[in-house]
Short mmCIF file of C-alpha atoms in Angstrom, two decimals:
data_model
loop_
_atom_site.label_atom_id
_atom_site.label_comp_id
_atom_site.label_asym_id
_atom_site.label_seq_id
_atom_site.Cartn_x
_atom_site.Cartn_y
_atom_site.Cartn_z
CA MET A 1 10.87 -15.60 -18.44
CA ASP A 2 13.11 -18.26 -17.58
CA GLU A 3 12.26 -21.47 -19.61
CA GLN A 4 13.24 -23.89 -16.48
CA MET A 5 10.96 -21.65 -14.41
CA PRO A 6 8.49 -20.87 -16.09
CA GLY A 7 5.98 -17.85 -14.22
CA VAL A 8 8.89 -16.16 -12.54
CA SER A 9 9.06 -12.43 -12.66
CA ASP A 10 10.86 -10.64 -15.17
CA ALA A 11 13.06 -9.41 -12.41
CA PHE A 12 13.98 -12.44 -11.24
CA ALA A 13 14.47 -14.03 -14.47
CA ALA A 14 17.17 -11.32 -15.21
CA PHE A 15 18.72 -12.39 -11.74
CA LEU A 16 19.14 -15.94 -12.76
CA SER A 17 20.50 -15.28 -16.13
CA GLU A 18 22.63 -12.20 -15.23
CA ALA A 19 24.07 -13.56 -12.06
CA PRO A 20 24.56 -17.15 -12.32
CA ALA A 21 26.88 -17.28 -9.41
CA HIS A 22 24.78 -15.05 -7.34
CA ALA A 23 21.51 -16.93 -8.55
CA GLY A 24 23.22 -20.37 -7.47
CA ALA A 25 24.25 -19.20 -4.08
CA TRP A 26 20.71 -17.72 -3.56
CA MET A 27 19.25 -20.85 -4.60
CA GLU A 28 20.99 -23.47 -2.53
CA ALA A 29 19.98 -21.36 0.62
CA VAL A 30 16.70 -21.12 -0.24
CA GLN A 31 16.88 -25.02 -0.58
CA ARG A 32 18.42 -25.47 2.76
CA LEU A 33 16.09 -23.70 4.33
CA GLY A 34 13.55 -25.29 3.00
CA ALA A 35 14.55 -28.49 3.84
CA ALA A 36 15.09 -27.44 7.85
CA SER A 37 11.51 -26.54 7.50
CA ALA A 38 9.69 -28.86 9.86
CA LEU A 39 6.33 -27.36 7.46
CA ASP A 40 4.91 -29.82 4.51
CA ASP A 41 6.02 -28.51 1.25
CA LYS A 42 1.92 -27.25 0.23
CA THR A 43 1.79 -25.92 3.88
CA ALA A 44 5.10 -24.05 3.40
CA ALA A 45 4.03 -22.86 -0.19
CA LEU A 46 0.75 -21.21 1.05
CA ALA A 47 2.50 -19.77 4.00
CA TYR A 48 5.07 -18.33 1.26
CA LEU A 49 2.21 -16.95 -0.68
CA ALA A 50 0.90 -15.15 2.59
CA VAL A 51 4.41 -13.54 3.57
CA LEU A 52 4.77 -12.19 -0.24
CA ALA A 53 1.26 -10.56 -0.12
CA ALA A 54 1.93 -9.06 3.44
CA ALA A 55 5.38 -7.53 2.22
CA ARG A 56 3.76 -6.56 -1.07
CA LEU A 57 6.11 -8.49 -2.98
CA THR A 58 3.63 -9.28 -5.95
CA SER A 59 5.92 -10.06 -8.42
CA GLY A 60 6.53 -13.55 -7.05
CA VAL A 61 2.92 -14.42 -6.25
CA PRO A 62 2.39 -16.08 -9.90
CA PHE A 63 5.24 -18.52 -9.68
CA HIS A 64 4.35 -18.96 -5.78
CA ALA A 65 0.47 -19.63 -7.01
CA ARG A 66 0.87 -22.05 -9.55
CA HIS A 67 3.87 -23.88 -7.46
CA ALA A 68 1.01 -23.92 -4.65
CA LYS A 69 -1.32 -25.43 -7.04
CA SER A 70 1.07 -27.64 -7.90
CA LEU A 71 1.73 -29.35 -4.53
CA GLY A 72 -2.07 -29.97 -4.20
CA ALA A 73 -3.72 -26.25 -2.98
CA THR A 74 -6.77 -25.27 -3.63
CA ARG A 75 -8.04 -22.11 -5.27
CA ASP A 76 -9.93 -21.43 -1.70
CA GLU A 77 -6.41 -22.18 0.19
CA VAL A 78 -4.33 -19.96 -2.02
CA ILE A 79 -7.19 -16.68 -1.51
CA SER A 80 -7.03 -17.82 2.17
CA ALA A 81 -3.06 -17.65 2.16
CA VAL A 82 -3.18 -14.63 0.35
CA LEU A 83 -5.55 -12.71 2.53
CA VAL A 84 -4.32 -14.15 6.23
CA GLY A 85 -2.34 -11.09 6.57
CA LEU A 86 -5.81 -8.51 6.45
CA PRO A 87 -5.53 -8.13 10.60
CA ALA A 88 -1.92 -7.71 11.01
CA VAL A 89 -1.04 -5.62 7.98
CA GLY A 90 -4.31 -4.48 6.38
CA ASN A 91 -5.84 -4.47 3.00
CA GLY A 92 -2.85 -3.75 1.08
CA VAL A 93 -2.59 -7.83 0.89
CA THR A 94 -5.38 -7.59 -1.58
CA GLN A 95 -3.23 -6.65 -3.91
CA ALA A 96 -1.47 -9.63 -4.34
CA LEU A 97 -5.16 -11.56 -4.89
CA PRO A 98 -5.70 -10.66 -8.41
CA ALA A 99 -1.73 -11.73 -9.55
CA ALA A 100 -2.41 -15.32 -7.59
CA LEU A 101 -5.92 -16.05 -8.96
CA ALA A 102 -4.81 -15.44 -12.59
CA ALA A 103 -1.70 -17.74 -12.16
CA PHE A 104 -3.84 -20.50 -10.19
CA ASP A 105 -6.90 -20.36 -12.76
CA ALA A 106 -4.45 -20.25 -16.09
CA PRO A 107 -4.15 -23.86 -17.94
CA ASP A 108 -1.12 -25.88 -16.71
#
């Protein structure tokens, strides 16, 4: 795992360390998109969790659940964010719930 971004997936840690130029470009784009958003940071973090769950990209869920918690999200808000996609994409979103809760409940 990356020391500067604890909780990232092994795949993303490899991306950061093995392709630093690409990772830098990616992170710059992420930061600029975040700056362009009208959402406050906590709402954006919860929305991102919802997208990860809906897209079944569970490897990023632990990092982003911890991030949402650091921004003041409650456990119930994290659960709701993960499950918000139930009507649109079905119960596949539940696959992200264990990882989100384990990360949220882990000591800081």
